[in-house]
PDB file of C-alpha atoms in Angstrom:
ATOM      1  CA  MET K   1      -4.381  -2.239  24.140  1.00 84.00           C
ATOM      2  CA  ALA K   2      -6.484  -5.391  24.528  1.00 87.00           C
ATOM      3  CA  ALA K   3      -9.625  -3.393  25.309  1.00 90.00           C
ATOM      4  CA  ALA K   4      -9.126  -1.132  22.289  1.00 92.00           C
ATOM      5  CA  LEU K   5      -8.496  -4.114  20.015  1.00 92.00           C
ATOM      6  CA  SER K   6     -11.518  -6.075  21.214  1.00 90.00           C
ATOM      7  CA  SER K   7     -13.797  -3.072  20.693  1.00 93.00           C
ATOM      8  CA  TYR K   8     -12.560  -2.359  17.149  1.00 95.00           C
ATOM      9  CA  GLN K   9     -15.328  -2.847  14.584  1.00 95.00           C
ATOM     10  CA  HIS K  10     -13.470  -5.365  12.367  1.00 96.00           C
ATOM     11  CA  ILE K  11     -12.110  -7.558  15.152  1.00 96.00           C
ATOM     12  CA  GLU K  12     -13.907 -10.607  16.503  1.00 96.00           C
ATOM     13  CA  ILE K  13     -12.707 -12.339  19.657  1.00 95.00           C
ATOM     14  CA  LYS K  14     -13.136 -16.121  19.537  1.00 94.00           C
ATOM     15  CA  LYS K  15     -12.821 -17.974  22.814  1.00 93.00           C
ATOM     16  CA  SER K  16     -12.420 -21.709  23.206  1.00 89.00           C
ATOM     17  CA  LEU K  17     -11.634 -23.945  26.128  1.00 88.00           C
ATOM     18  CA  PHE K  18      -7.870 -23.428  25.942  1.00 90.00           C
ATOM     19  CA  SER K  19      -7.350 -20.251  23.905  1.00 91.00           C
ATOM     20  CA  THR K  20      -8.585 -16.845  22.876  1.00 92.00           C
ATOM     21  CA  LYS K  21      -8.016 -15.608  19.329  1.00 95.00           C
ATOM     22  CA  ALA K  22      -8.535 -12.246  17.682  1.00 96.00           C
ATOM     23  CA  ILE K  23      -9.757 -12.462  14.085  1.00 96.00           C
ATOM     24  CA  TYR K  24      -9.717  -9.663  11.513  1.00 97.00           C
ATOM     25  CA  THR K  25     -13.200 -10.236  10.089  1.00 97.00           C
ATOM     26  CA  PRO K  26     -12.858  -8.866   6.503  1.00 97.00           C
ATOM     27  CA  THR K  27     -10.199 -11.507   5.695  1.00 97.00           C
ATOM     28  CA  GLN K  28     -10.756 -13.994   8.559  1.00 97.00           C
ATOM     29  CA  SER K  29      -7.055 -13.715   9.383  1.00 97.00           C
ATOM     30  CA  GLN K  30      -5.770 -14.284  12.906  1.00 97.00           C
ATOM     31  CA  VAL K  31      -4.274 -11.268  14.682  1.00 97.00           C
ATOM     32  CA  LYS K  32      -1.164 -11.943  16.760  1.00 96.00           C
ATOM     33  CA  PRO K  33       0.618  -9.716  19.282  1.00 95.00           C
ATOM     34  CA  VAL K  34       4.221  -8.548  19.098  1.00 95.00           C
ATOM     35  CA  ILE K  35       5.941  -6.548  21.844  1.00 95.00           C
ATOM     36  CA  LEU K  36       9.155  -4.664  21.163  1.00 96.00           C
ATOM     37  CA  GLU K  37      11.247  -2.625  23.591  1.00 96.00           C
ATOM     38  CA  TYR K  38      13.647   0.167  22.687  1.00 96.00           C
ATOM     39  CA  THR K  39      16.389   2.259  24.263  1.00 94.00           C
ATOM     40  CA  PRO K  40      15.580   5.967  24.775  1.00 94.00           C
ATOM     41  CA  SER K  41      17.212   7.045  21.494  1.00 93.00           C
ATOM     42  CA  GLU K  42      15.641   4.250  19.428  1.00 95.00           C
ATOM     43  CA  GLY K  43      12.283   4.798  21.145  1.00 95.00           C
ATOM     44  CA  GLU K  44      12.331   8.474  20.229  1.00 95.00           C
ATOM     45  CA  ARG K  45      13.005   7.456  16.636  1.00 96.00           C
ATOM     46  CA  VAL K  46      10.019   5.076  16.744  1.00 96.00           C
ATOM     47  CA  GLU K  47       7.889   7.927  18.094  1.00 96.00           C
ATOM     48  CA  ARG K  48       9.019  10.180  15.216  1.00 96.00           C
ATOM     49  CA  LEU K  49       8.351   7.423  12.672  1.00 96.00           C
ATOM     50  CA  LEU K  50       4.842   6.876  14.015  1.00 96.00           C
ATOM     51  CA  GLY K  51       4.186  10.588  13.585  1.00 95.00           C
ATOM     52  CA  MET K  52       4.758  10.233   9.828  1.00 95.00           C
ATOM     53  CA  SER K  53       2.379   8.969   7.174  1.00 95.00           C
ATOM     54  CA  PRO K  54       2.817   5.225   6.447  1.00 94.00           C
ATOM     55  CA  ASP K  55       4.456   5.989   3.065  1.00 94.00           C
ATOM     56  CA  LYS K  56       7.019   8.378   4.569  1.00 96.00           C
ATOM     57  CA  MET K  57       7.639   5.953   7.436  1.00 95.00           C
ATOM     58  CA  ALA K  58       8.441   3.131   4.995  1.00 94.00           C
ATOM     59  CA  ALA K  59      10.768   5.380   2.993  1.00 95.00           C
ATOM     60  CA  ASP K  60      12.634   6.447   6.148  1.00 96.00           C
ATOM     61  CA  ILE K  61      13.004   2.825   7.308  1.00 95.00           C
ATOM     62  CA  GLN K  62      14.292   1.736   3.891  1.00 94.00           C
ATOM     63  CA  GLN K  63      16.791   4.588   3.859  1.00 96.00           C
ATOM     64  CA  LYS K  64      18.033   4.438   7.484  1.00 95.00           C
ATOM     65  CA  GLY K  65      17.059   0.911   8.574  1.00 94.00           C
ATOM     66  CA  LYS K  66      14.492  -0.069  11.143  1.00 94.00           C
ATOM     67  CA  PRO K  67      14.863   0.871  14.811  1.00 95.00           C
ATOM     68  CA  VAL K  68      16.810  -1.692  16.820  1.00 94.00           C
ATOM     69  CA  ALA K  69      14.795  -3.403  19.550  1.00 93.00           C
ATOM     70  CA  GLY K  70      16.461  -4.496  22.787  1.00 88.00           C
ATOM     71  CA  ALA K  71      15.733  -6.762  25.736  1.00 81.00           C
ATOM     72  CA  ASN K  72      14.594  -4.138  28.247  1.00 82.00           C
ATOM     73  CA  GLY K  73      13.847  -0.654  27.163  1.00 84.00           C
ATOM     74  CA  HIS K  74      12.605   2.756  28.062  1.00 93.00           C
ATOM     75  CA  PHE K  75       9.995   2.502  25.277  1.00 96.00           C
ATOM     76  CA  ARG K  76       7.600  -0.372  24.594  1.00 96.00           C
ATOM     77  CA  LEU K  77       5.733  -0.848  21.312  1.00 97.00           C
ATOM     78  CA  GLU K  78       2.730  -3.160  21.440  1.00 96.00           C
ATOM     79  CA  VAL K  79       1.647  -4.335  18.002  1.00 96.00           C
ATOM     80  CA  CYS K  80      -1.205  -6.588  16.889  1.00 97.00           C
ATOM     81  CA  LEU K  81      -0.706  -7.721  13.295  1.00 97.00           C
ATOM     82  CA  SER K  82      -2.895  -9.966  11.163  1.00 97.00           C
ATOM     83  CA  ASP K  83      -1.261 -12.954   9.471  1.00 97.00           C
ATOM     84  CA  ASP K  84      -2.153 -11.584   6.019  1.00 96.00           C
ATOM     85  CA  TYR K  85      -0.801  -8.065   6.753  1.00 96.00           C
ATOM     86  CA  GLN K  86      -4.188  -6.432   6.158  1.00 97.00           C
ATOM     87  CA  PHE K  87      -4.675  -5.149   9.736  1.00 98.00           C
ATOM     88  CA  CYS K  88      -2.392  -3.619  12.332  1.00 97.00           C
ATOM     89  CA  ALA K  89      -3.048  -1.990  15.700  1.00 97.00           C
ATOM     90  CA  LEU K  90      -0.243  -0.449  17.721  1.00 96.00           C
ATOM     91  CA  GLN K  91       0.452   1.679  20.731  1.00 97.00           C
ATOM     92  CA  LEU K  92       3.704   3.146  22.028  1.00 97.00           C
ATOM     93  CA  PHE K  93       4.470   3.399  25.753  1.00 96.00           C
ATOM     94  CA  ARG K  94       7.227   5.218  27.666  1.00 96.00           C
ATOM     95  CA  PHE K  95       8.534   3.999  31.023  1.00 94.00           C
ATOM     96  CA  SER K  96       8.171   6.557  33.805  1.00 91.00           C
ATOM     97  CA  ASP K  97       7.105   6.458  37.450  1.00 88.00           C
ATOM     98  CA  PHE K  98       7.815   2.701  37.538  1.00 90.00           C
ATOM     99  CA  LYS K  99       5.279   1.831  34.825  1.00 93.00           C
ATOM    100  CA  TYR K 100       4.725   2.103  31.078  1.00 94.00           C
ATOM    101  CA  ASN K 101       2.513   5.074  30.207  1.00 96.00           C
ATOM    102  CA  PRO K 102       0.933   5.498  26.765  1.00 96.00           C
ATOM    103  CA  VAL K 103       2.578   8.034  24.464  1.00 96.00           C
ATOM    104  CA  PHE K 104      -0.584   8.109  22.335  1.00 94.00           C
ATOM    105  CA  GLU K 105      -3.887   6.284  21.949  1.00 94.00           C
ATOM    106  CA  PRO K 106      -3.970   2.992  20.005  1.00 96.00           C
ATOM    107  CA  ARG K 107      -3.691   3.445  16.248  1.00 95.00           C
ATOM    108  CA  PHE K 108      -5.325   1.187  13.687  1.00 97.00           C
ATOM    109  CA  TYR K 109      -4.241   0.577  10.097  1.00 96.00           C
ATOM    110  CA  GLU K 110      -5.952  -1.450   7.383  1.00 96.00           C
ATOM    111  CA  GLY K 111      -5.157  -2.376   3.795  1.00 94.00           C
ATOM    112  CA  PRO K 112      -1.985  -1.292   1.977  1.00 92.00           C
ATOM    113  CA  ASP K 113      -0.790   0.960   4.839  1.00 94.00           C
ATOM    114  CA  VAL K 114      -0.191  -2.119   7.010  1.00 96.00           C
ATOM    115  CA  GLU K 115       2.776  -3.359   4.974  1.00 94.00           C
ATOM    116  CA  ASN K 116       4.466   0.028   5.416  1.00 94.00           C
ATOM    117  CA  VAL K 117       3.805   0.142   9.161  1.00 94.00           C
ATOM    118  CA  ALA K 118       4.829  -3.521   9.609  1.00 94.00           C
ATOM    119  CA  GLN K 119       8.367  -2.630   8.553  1.00 93.00           C
ATOM    120  CA  LEU K 120       8.868  -1.489  12.161  1.00 91.00           C
ATOM    121  CA  ILE K 121       8.657  -5.109  13.313  1.00 89.00           C
TER     122      ILE K 121
END
């Protein structure tokens, strides 16, 4: 996920002596990572939600509630979200063969879609 994020056209990586920050350049907002893990049933729901359009995803989450994250899970969702909710990158992984394998390639959202997608967090 880090490689995909750093190569995205609107992301700038700023390195200093003690830290590395990702900045969403259109708004100069810092992008921070969030990692969530899910049980098999909740992970499958996350996978279904991510297959929907952002509007339908938000409606489903408002109707049924957001998926419940746990401590250790069969699914792992890596999210990078800007502080101003104008950028989001995410990728879902499934645990098999003693490692997390990607379910799909990283997905990037910008603008109003981000608030809908961020309801997963």
